[in-house]
PDB file of C-alpha atoms in Angstrom:
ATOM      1  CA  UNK A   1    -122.290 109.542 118.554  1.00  0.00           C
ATOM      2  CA  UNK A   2    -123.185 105.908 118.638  1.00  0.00           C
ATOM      3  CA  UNK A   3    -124.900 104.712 121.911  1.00  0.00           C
ATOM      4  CA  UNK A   4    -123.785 101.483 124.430  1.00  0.00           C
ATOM      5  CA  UNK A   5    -126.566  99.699 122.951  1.00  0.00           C
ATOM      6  CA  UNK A   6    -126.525 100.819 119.467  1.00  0.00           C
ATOM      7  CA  UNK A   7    -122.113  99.340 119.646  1.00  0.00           C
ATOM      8  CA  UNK A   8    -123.622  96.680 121.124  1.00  0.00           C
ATOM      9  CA  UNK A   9    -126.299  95.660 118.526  1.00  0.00           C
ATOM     10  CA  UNK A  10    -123.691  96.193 115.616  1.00  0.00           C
ATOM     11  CA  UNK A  11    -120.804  94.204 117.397  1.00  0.00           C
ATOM     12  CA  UNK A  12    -123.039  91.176 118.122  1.00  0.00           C
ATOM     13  CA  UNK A  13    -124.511  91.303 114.185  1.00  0.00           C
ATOM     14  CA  UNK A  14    -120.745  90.944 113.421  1.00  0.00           C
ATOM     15  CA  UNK A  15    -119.933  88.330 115.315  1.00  0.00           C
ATOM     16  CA  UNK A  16    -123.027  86.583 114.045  1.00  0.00           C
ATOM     17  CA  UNK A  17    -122.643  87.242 110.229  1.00  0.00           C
ATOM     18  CA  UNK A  18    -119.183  85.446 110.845  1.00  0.00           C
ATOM     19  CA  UNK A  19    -120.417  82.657 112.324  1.00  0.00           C
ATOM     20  CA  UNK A  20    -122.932  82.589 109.659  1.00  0.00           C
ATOM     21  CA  UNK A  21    -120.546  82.726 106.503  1.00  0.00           C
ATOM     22  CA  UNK A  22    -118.071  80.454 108.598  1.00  0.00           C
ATOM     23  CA  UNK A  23    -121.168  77.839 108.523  1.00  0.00           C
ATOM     24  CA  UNK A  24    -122.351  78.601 104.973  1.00  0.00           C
ATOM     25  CA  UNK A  25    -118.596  78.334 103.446  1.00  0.00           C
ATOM     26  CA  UNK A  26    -118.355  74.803 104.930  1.00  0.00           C
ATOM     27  CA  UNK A  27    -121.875  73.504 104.329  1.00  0.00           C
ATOM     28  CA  UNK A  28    -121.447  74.359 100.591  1.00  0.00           C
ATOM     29  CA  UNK A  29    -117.717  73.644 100.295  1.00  0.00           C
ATOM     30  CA  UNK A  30    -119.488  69.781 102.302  1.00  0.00           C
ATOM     31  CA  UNK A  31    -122.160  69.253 100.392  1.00  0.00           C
ATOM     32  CA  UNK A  32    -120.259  70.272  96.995  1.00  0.00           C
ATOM     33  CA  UNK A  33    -122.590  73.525  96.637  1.00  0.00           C
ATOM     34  CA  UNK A  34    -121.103  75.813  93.941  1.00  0.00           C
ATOM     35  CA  UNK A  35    -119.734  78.261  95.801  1.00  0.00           C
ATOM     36  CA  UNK A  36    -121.224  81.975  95.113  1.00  0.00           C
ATOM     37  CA  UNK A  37    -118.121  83.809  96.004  1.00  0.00           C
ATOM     38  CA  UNK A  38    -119.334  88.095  96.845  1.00  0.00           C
ATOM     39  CA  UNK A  39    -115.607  88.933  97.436  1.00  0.00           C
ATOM     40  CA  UNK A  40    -113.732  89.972  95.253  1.00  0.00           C
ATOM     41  CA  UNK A  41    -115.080  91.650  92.306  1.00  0.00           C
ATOM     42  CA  UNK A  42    -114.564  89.360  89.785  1.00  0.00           C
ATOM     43  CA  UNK A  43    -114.390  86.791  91.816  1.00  0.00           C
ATOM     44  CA  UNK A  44    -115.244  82.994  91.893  1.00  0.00           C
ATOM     45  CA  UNK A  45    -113.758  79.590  91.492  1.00  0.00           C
ATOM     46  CA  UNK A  46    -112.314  78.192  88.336  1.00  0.00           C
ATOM     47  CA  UNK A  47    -113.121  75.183  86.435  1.00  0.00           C
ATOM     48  CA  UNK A  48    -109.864  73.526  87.849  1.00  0.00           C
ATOM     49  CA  UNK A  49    -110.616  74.875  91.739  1.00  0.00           C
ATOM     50  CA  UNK A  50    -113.855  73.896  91.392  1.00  0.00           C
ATOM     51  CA  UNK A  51    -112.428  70.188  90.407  1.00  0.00           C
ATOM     52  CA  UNK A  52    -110.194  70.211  93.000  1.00  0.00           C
ATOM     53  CA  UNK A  53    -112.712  70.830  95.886  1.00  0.00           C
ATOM     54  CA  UNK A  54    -115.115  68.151  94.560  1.00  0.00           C
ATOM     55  CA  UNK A  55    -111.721  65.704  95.121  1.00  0.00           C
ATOM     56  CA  UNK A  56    -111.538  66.247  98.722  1.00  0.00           C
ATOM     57  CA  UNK A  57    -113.939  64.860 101.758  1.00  0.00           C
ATOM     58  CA  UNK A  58    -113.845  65.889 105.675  1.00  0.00           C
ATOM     59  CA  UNK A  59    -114.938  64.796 108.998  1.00  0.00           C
ATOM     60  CA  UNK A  60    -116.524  66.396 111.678  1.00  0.00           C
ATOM     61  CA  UNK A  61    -113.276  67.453 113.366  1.00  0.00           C
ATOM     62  CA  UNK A  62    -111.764  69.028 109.999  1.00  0.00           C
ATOM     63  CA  UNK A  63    -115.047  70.957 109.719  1.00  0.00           C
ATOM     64  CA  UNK A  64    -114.740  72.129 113.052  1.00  0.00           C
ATOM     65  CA  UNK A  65    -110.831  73.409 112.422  1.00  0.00           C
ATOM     66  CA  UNK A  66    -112.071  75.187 109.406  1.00  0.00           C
ATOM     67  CA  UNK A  67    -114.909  76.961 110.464  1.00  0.00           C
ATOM     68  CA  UNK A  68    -112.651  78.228 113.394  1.00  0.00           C
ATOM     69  CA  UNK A  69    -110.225  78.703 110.583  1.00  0.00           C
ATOM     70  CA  UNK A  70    -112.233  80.673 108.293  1.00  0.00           C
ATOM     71  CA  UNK A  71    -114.268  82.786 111.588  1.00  0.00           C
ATOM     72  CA  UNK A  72    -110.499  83.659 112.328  1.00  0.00           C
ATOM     73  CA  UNK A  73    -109.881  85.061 109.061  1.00  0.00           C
ATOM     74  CA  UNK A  74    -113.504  86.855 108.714  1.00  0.00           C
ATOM     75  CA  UNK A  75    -112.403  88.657 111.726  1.00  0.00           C
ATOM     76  CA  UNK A  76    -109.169  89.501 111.126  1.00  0.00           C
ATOM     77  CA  UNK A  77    -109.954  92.538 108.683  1.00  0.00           C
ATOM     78  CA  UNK A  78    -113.185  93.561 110.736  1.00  0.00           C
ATOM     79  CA  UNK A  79    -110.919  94.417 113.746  1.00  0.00           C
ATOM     80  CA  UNK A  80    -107.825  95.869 111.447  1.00  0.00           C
ATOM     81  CA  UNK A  81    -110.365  98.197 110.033  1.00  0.00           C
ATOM     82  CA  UNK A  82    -111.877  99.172 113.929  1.00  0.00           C
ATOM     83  CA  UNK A  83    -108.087 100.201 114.825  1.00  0.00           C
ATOM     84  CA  UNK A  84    -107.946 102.460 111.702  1.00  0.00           C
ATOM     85  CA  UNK A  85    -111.259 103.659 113.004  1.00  0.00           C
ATOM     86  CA  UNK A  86    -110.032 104.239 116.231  1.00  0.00           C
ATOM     87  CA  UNK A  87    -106.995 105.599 115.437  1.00  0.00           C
ATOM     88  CA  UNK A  88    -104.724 103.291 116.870  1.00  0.00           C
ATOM     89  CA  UNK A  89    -103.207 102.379 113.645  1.00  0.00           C
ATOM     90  CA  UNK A  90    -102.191 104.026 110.535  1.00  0.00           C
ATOM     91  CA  UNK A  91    -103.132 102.517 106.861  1.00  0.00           C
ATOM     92  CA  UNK A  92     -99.751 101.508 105.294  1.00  0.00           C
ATOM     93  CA  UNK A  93     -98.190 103.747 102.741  1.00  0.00           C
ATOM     94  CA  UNK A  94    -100.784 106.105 103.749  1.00  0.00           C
ATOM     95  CA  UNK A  95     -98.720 109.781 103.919  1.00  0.00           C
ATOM     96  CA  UNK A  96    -100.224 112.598 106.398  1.00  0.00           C
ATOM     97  CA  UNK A  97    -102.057 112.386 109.445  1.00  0.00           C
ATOM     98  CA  UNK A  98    -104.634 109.474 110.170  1.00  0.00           C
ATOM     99  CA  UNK A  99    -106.636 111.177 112.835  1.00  0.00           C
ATOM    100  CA  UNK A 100    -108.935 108.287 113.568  1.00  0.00           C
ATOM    101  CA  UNK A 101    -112.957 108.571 113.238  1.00  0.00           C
ATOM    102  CA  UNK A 102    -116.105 108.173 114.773  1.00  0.00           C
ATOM    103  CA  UNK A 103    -119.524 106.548 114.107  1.00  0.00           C
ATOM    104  CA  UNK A 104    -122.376 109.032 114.342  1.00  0.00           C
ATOM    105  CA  UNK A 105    -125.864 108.686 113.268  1.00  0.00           C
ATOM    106  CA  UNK A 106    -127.270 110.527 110.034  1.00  0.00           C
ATOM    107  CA  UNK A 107    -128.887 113.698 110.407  1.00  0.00           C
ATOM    108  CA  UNK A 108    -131.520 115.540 108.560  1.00  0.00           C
ATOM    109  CA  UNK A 109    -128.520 116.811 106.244  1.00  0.00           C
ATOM    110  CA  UNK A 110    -127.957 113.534 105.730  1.00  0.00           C
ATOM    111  CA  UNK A 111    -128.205 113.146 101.424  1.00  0.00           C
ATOM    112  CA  UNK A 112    -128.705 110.064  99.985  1.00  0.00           C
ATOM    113  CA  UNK A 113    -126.011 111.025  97.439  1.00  0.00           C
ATOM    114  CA  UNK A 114    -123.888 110.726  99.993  1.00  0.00           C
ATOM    115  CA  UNK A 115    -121.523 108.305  99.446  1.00  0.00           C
ATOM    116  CA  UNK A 116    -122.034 104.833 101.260  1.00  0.00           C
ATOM    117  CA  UNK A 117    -118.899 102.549 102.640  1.00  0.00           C
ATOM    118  CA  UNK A 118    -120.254  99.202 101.308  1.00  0.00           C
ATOM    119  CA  UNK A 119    -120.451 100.334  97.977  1.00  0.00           C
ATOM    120  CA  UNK A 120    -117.053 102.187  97.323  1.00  0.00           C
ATOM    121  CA  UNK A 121    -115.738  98.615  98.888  1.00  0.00           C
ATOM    122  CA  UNK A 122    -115.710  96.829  95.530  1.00  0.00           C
ATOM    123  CA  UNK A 123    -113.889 100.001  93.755  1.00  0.00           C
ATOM    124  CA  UNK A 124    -111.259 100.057  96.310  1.00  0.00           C
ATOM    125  CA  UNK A 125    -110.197  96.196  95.716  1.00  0.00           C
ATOM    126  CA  UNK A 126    -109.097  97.330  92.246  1.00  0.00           C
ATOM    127  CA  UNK A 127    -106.614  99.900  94.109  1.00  0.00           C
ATOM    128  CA  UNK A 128    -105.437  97.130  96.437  1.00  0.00           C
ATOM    129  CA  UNK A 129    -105.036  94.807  93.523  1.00  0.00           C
ATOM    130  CA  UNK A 130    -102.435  97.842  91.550  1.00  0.00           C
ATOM    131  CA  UNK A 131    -100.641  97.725  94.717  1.00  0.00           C
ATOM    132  CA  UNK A 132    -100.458  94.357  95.643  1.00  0.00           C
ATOM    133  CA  UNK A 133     -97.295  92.399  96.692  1.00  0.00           C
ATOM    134  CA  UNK A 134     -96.456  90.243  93.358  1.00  0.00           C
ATOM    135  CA  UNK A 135     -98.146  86.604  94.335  1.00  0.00           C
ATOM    136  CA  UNK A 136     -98.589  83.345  92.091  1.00  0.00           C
ATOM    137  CA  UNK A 137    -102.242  83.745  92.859  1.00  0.00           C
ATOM    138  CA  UNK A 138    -104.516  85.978  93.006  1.00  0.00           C
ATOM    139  CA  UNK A 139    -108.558  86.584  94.546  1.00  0.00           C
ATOM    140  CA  UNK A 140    -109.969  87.760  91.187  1.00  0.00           C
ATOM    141  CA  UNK A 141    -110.090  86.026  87.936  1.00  0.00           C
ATOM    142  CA  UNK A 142    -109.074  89.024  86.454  1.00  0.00           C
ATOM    143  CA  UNK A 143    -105.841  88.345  83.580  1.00  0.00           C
ATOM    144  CA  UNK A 144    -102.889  90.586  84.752  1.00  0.00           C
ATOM    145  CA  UNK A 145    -102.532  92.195  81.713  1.00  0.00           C
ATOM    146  CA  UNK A 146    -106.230  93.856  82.229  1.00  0.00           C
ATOM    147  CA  UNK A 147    -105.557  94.896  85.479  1.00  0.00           C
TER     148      UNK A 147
END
Protein backbone atom coordinates (compact mmCIF):
# COMPACT_ATOMS: atom_id res chain seq x y z
CA UNK A 1 0.00 0.00 0.00
CA UNK A 2 1.25 3.46 -0.69
CA UNK A 3 2.63 5.36 2.40
CA UNK A 4 1.53 9.21 3.82
CA UNK A 5 4.66 10.35 2.40
CA UNK A 6 4.97 8.35 -0.65
CA UNK A 7 0.76 10.12 -1.55
CA UNK A 8 2.32 12.96 -0.57
CA UNK A 9 5.42 13.08 -2.89
CA UNK A 10 3.19 11.97 -5.94
CA UNK A 11 0.31 14.55 -5.20
CA UNK A 12 2.74 17.50 -4.92
CA UNK A 13 4.71 16.24 -8.41
CA UNK A 14 1.14 16.64 -9.83
CA UNK A 15 0.36 19.71 -8.81
CA UNK A 16 3.76 20.84 -9.97
CA UNK A 17 3.83 19.23 -13.51
CA UNK A 18 0.53 21.35 -13.92
CA UNK A 19 1.84 24.34 -13.01
CA UNK A 20 4.68 23.53 -15.18
CA UNK A 21 2.75 22.72 -18.53
CA UNK A 22 0.26 25.63 -17.50
CA UNK A 23 3.60 27.92 -17.74
CA UNK A 24 5.17 26.17 -20.75
CA UNK A 25 1.70 26.27 -22.87
CA UNK A 26 1.64 30.07 -22.38
CA UNK A 27 5.32 30.93 -22.72
CA UNK A 28 5.32 29.15 -26.14
CA UNK A 29 1.76 30.01 -27.19
CA UNK A 30 3.64 34.13 -25.97
CA UNK A 31 6.59 33.96 -27.50
CA UNK A 32 5.07 32.21 -30.79
CA UNK A 33 7.07 28.83 -29.95
CA UNK A 34 5.73 26.01 -32.18
CA UNK A 35 3.87 24.24 -30.00
CA UNK A 36 5.04 20.38 -29.49
CA UNK A 37 1.66 19.06 -28.67
CA UNK A 38 2.29 15.08 -26.59
CA UNK A 39 -1.55 14.68 -26.41
CA UNK A 40 -3.21 13.23 -28.53
CA UNK A 41 -1.66 10.74 -30.71
CA UNK A 42 -1.58 12.31 -33.77
CA UNK A 43 -1.76 15.34 -32.51
CA UNK A 44 -0.53 18.95 -33.25
CA UNK A 45 -1.58 22.22 -34.73
CA UNK A 46 -2.43 22.82 -38.32
CA UNK A 47 -1.05 25.16 -40.77
CA UNK A 48 -4.28 27.35 -40.35
CA UNK A 49 -4.21 27.03 -36.18
CA UNK A 50 -0.87 27.66 -36.24
CA UNK A 51 -1.75 31.07 -38.34
CA UNK A 52 -4.30 31.88 -36.21
CA UNK A 53 -2.28 31.88 -32.90
CA UNK A 54 0.55 33.95 -34.46
CA UNK A 55 -2.61 36.67 -35.08
CA UNK A 56 -3.33 37.12 -31.54
CA UNK A 57 -1.23 39.10 -28.61
CA UNK A 58 -1.96 39.15 -24.62
CA UNK A 59 -1.22 41.01 -21.55
CA UNK A 60 -0.19 40.07 -18.34
CA UNK A 61 -3.73 39.72 -16.98
CA UNK A 62 -4.93 37.41 -20.03
CA UNK A 63 -1.86 35.26 -19.30
CA UNK A 64 -2.74 35.04 -15.87
CA UNK A 65 -6.64 33.90 -16.76
CA UNK A 66 -5.20 31.31 -19.00
CA UNK A 67 -2.73 29.69 -17.09
CA UNK A 68 -5.49 29.40 -14.33
CA UNK A 69 -7.55 28.36 -17.28
CA UNK A 70 -5.47 25.73 -18.66
CA UNK A 71 -4.13 24.43 -14.66
CA UNK A 72 -8.04 24.04 -14.33
CA UNK A 73 -8.35 21.87 -17.19
CA UNK A 74 -4.93 19.81 -16.50
CA UNK A 75 -6.61 18.94 -13.34
CA UNK A 76 -9.80 18.19 -14.21
CA UNK A 77 -9.02 14.57 -15.66
CA UNK A 78 -6.22 13.91 -12.93
CA UNK A 79 -8.95 14.04 -10.20
CA UNK A 80 -11.84 12.24 -12.52
CA UNK A 81 -9.40 9.45 -12.88
CA UNK A 82 -8.54 9.45 -8.67
CA UNK A 83 -12.50 8.95 -8.16
CA UNK A 84 -12.45 5.96 -10.59
CA UNK A 85 -9.49 4.93 -8.52
CA UNK A 86 -11.20 5.31 -5.49
CA UNK A 87 -14.23 3.99 -6.39
CA UNK A 88 -16.42 6.74 -5.96
CA UNK A 89 -17.38 6.87 -9.51
CA UNK A 90 -18.13 4.53 -12.22
CA UNK A 91 -16.55 4.94 -15.96
CA UNK A 92 -19.56 5.72 -18.25
CA UNK A 93 -20.99 3.00 -20.37
CA UNK A 94 -18.82 0.82 -18.40
CA UNK A 95 -21.26 -2.53 -17.64
CA UNK A 96 -20.42 -4.68 -14.33
CA UNK A 97 -19.00 -3.80 -11.18
CA UNK A 98 -16.25 -0.98 -10.82
CA UNK A 99 -14.82 -2.04 -7.52
CA UNK A 100 -12.35 0.78 -7.19
CA UNK A 101 -8.37 0.15 -6.80
CA UNK A 102 -5.44 0.73 -4.93
CA UNK A 103 -1.81 1.89 -5.44
CA UNK A 104 0.71 -0.63 -4.14
CA UNK A 105 4.33 -0.81 -4.70
CA UNK A 106 5.95 -3.54 -7.10
CA UNK A 107 7.16 -6.60 -5.69
CA UNK A 108 9.81 -9.03 -6.57
CA UNK A 109 7.04 -10.67 -8.94
CA UNK A 110 6.90 -7.61 -10.34
CA UNK A 111 7.77 -8.40 -14.51
CA UNK A 112 8.78 -5.85 -16.58
CA UNK A 113 6.37 -7.27 -19.20
CA UNK A 114 3.96 -6.16 -17.17
CA UNK A 115 1.96 -3.82 -18.68
CA UNK A 116 2.59 -0.03 -17.74
CA UNK A 117 -0.45 2.74 -17.49
CA UNK A 118 1.42 5.52 -19.39
CA UNK A 119 1.95 3.53 -22.26
CA UNK A 120 -1.51 1.80 -22.95
CA UNK A 121 -2.64 5.74 -22.56
CA UNK A 122 -2.02 6.57 -26.22
CA UNK A 123 -3.91 3.17 -27.41
CA UNK A 124 -6.85 3.97 -25.37
CA UNK A 125 -7.41 7.60 -27.08
CA UNK A 126 -8.15 5.66 -30.28
CA UNK A 127 -11.12 3.85 -28.25
CA UNK A 128 -12.30 7.21 -26.91
CA UNK A 129 -12.05 8.70 -30.34
CA UNK A 130 -14.67 5.43 -31.87
CA UNK A 131 -16.85 6.50 -29.16
CA UNK A 132 -16.80 10.00 -29.15
CA UNK A 133 -19.85 12.37 -29.14
CA UNK A 134 -20.00 13.62 -33.00
CA UNK A 135 -18.08 17.27 -32.72
CA UNK A 136 -17.00 19.78 -35.61
CA UNK A 137 -13.55 19.35 -34.20
CA UNK A 138 -11.56 17.09 -33.14
CA UNK A 139 -7.85 16.65 -30.87
CA UNK A 140 -6.13 14.53 -33.56
CA UNK A 141 -5.39 15.33 -37.08
CA UNK A 142 -6.51 12.12 -37.90
CA UNK A 143 -9.23 12.23 -41.33
CA UNK A 144 -12.53 10.58 -40.11
CA UNK A 145 -12.65 8.25 -42.67
CA UNK A 146 -9.25 6.55 -41.17
CA UNK A 147 -10.46 6.45 -37.91
Amino acid sequence: MISEQQKQALFVEIHKAIEEATVLAIERFSLGQEADLAYPPNGGLTEKEKSELTKLSINSNQKSALRKIIADAASYPIFRFLTLLDGVSDPEGYEGDWPGFTLQSKDDNFEDSDTFLHDDMDSAYWEWRKIRPSSDWKLDNLDDERA
